[in-house]
mmCIF file of C-alpha atoms in Angstrom:
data_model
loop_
_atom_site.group_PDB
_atom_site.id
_atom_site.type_symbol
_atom_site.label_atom_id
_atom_site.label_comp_id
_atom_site.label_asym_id
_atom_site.label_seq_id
_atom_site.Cartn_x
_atom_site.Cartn_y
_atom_site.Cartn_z
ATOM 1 C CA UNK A 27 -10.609 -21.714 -45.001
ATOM 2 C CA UNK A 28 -12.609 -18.328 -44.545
ATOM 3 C CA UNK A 29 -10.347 -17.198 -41.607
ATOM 4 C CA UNK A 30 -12.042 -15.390 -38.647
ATOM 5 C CA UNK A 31 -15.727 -15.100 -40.195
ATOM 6 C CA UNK A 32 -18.209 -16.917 -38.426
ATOM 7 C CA UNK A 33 -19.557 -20.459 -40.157
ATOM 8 C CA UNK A 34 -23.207 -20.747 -39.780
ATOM 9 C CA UNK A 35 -23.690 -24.661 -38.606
ATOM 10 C CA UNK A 36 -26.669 -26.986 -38.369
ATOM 11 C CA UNK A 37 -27.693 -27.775 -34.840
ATOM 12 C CA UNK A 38 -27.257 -31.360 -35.799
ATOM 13 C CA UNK A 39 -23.653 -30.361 -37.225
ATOM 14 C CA UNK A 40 -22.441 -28.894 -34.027
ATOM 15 C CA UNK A 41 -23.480 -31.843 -32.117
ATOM 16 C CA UNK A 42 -21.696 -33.696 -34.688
ATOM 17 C CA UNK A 43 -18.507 -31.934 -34.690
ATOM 18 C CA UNK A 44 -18.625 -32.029 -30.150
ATOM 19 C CA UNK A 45 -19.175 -35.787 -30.220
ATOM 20 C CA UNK A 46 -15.934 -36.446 -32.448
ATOM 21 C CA UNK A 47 -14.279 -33.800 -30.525
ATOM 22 C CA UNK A 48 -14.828 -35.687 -27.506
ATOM 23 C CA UNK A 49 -14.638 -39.217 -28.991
ATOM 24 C CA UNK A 50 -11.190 -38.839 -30.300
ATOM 25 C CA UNK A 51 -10.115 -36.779 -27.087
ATOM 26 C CA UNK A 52 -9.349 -33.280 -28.767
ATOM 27 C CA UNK A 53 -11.340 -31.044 -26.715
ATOM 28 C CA UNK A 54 -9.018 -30.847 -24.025
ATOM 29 C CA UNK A 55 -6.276 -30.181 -26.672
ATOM 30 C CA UNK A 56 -8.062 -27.679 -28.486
ATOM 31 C CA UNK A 57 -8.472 -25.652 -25.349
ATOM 32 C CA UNK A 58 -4.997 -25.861 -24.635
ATOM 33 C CA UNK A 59 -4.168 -24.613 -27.929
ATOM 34 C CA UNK A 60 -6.456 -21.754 -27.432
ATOM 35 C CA UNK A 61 -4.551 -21.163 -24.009
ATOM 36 C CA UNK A 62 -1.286 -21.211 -25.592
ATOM 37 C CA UNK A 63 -2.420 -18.416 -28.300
ATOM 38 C CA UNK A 64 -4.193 -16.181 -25.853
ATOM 39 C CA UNK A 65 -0.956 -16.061 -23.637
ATOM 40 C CA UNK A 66 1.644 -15.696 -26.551
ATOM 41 C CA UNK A 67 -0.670 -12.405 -27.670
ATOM 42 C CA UNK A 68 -1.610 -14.511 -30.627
ATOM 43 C CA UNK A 69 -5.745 -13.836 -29.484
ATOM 44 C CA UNK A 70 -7.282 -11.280 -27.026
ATOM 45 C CA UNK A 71 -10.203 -12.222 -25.166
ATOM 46 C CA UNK A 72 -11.750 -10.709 -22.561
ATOM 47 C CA UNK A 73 -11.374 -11.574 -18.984
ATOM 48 C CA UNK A 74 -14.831 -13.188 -19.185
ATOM 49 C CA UNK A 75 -14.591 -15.136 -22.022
ATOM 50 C CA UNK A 76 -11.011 -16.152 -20.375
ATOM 51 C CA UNK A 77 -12.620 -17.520 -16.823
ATOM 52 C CA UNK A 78 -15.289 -19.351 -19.470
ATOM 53 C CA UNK A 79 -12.696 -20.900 -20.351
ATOM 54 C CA UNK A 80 -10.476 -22.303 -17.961
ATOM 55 C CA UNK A 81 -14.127 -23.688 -16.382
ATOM 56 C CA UNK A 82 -14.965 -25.662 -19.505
ATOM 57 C CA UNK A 83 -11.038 -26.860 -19.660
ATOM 58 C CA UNK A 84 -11.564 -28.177 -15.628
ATOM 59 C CA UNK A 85 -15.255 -29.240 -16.131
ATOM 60 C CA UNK A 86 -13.783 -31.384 -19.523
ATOM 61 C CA UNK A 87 -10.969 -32.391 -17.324
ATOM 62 C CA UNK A 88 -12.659 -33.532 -14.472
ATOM 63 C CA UNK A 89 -14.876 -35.625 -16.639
ATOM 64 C CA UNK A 90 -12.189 -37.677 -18.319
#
């Protein structure tokens, strides 16, 4: 694994990679993960990309 660099995808791999994300129900688990890190100091964000966030986690949760 490269670590934090960026990987350049495919348009058609991204859509890939969200449709088993959402197919096998891991979204909402990934987010939480992501939750988890940012409030044990594991990852800063800002306060934007926070509120981004916790709308995608309620928008994904909503739709389930």
């Amino acid at each position: 694994m490269r670590g934090q660099e960026q990987m350049q995808l495919s348009t058609e791999e991204k859509d890939l990679l969200v449709s088993i994300l959402f197919s096998q129900n891991y979204a909402l688990e990934l987010l939480s993960c992501e939750f988890v890190d940012i409030e044990n100091g594991d990852k800063s964000i800002t306060s934007d990309e926070y509120r981004k966030f916790v709308q995608l986690y309620h928008k994904i949760e909503n739709a389930l």
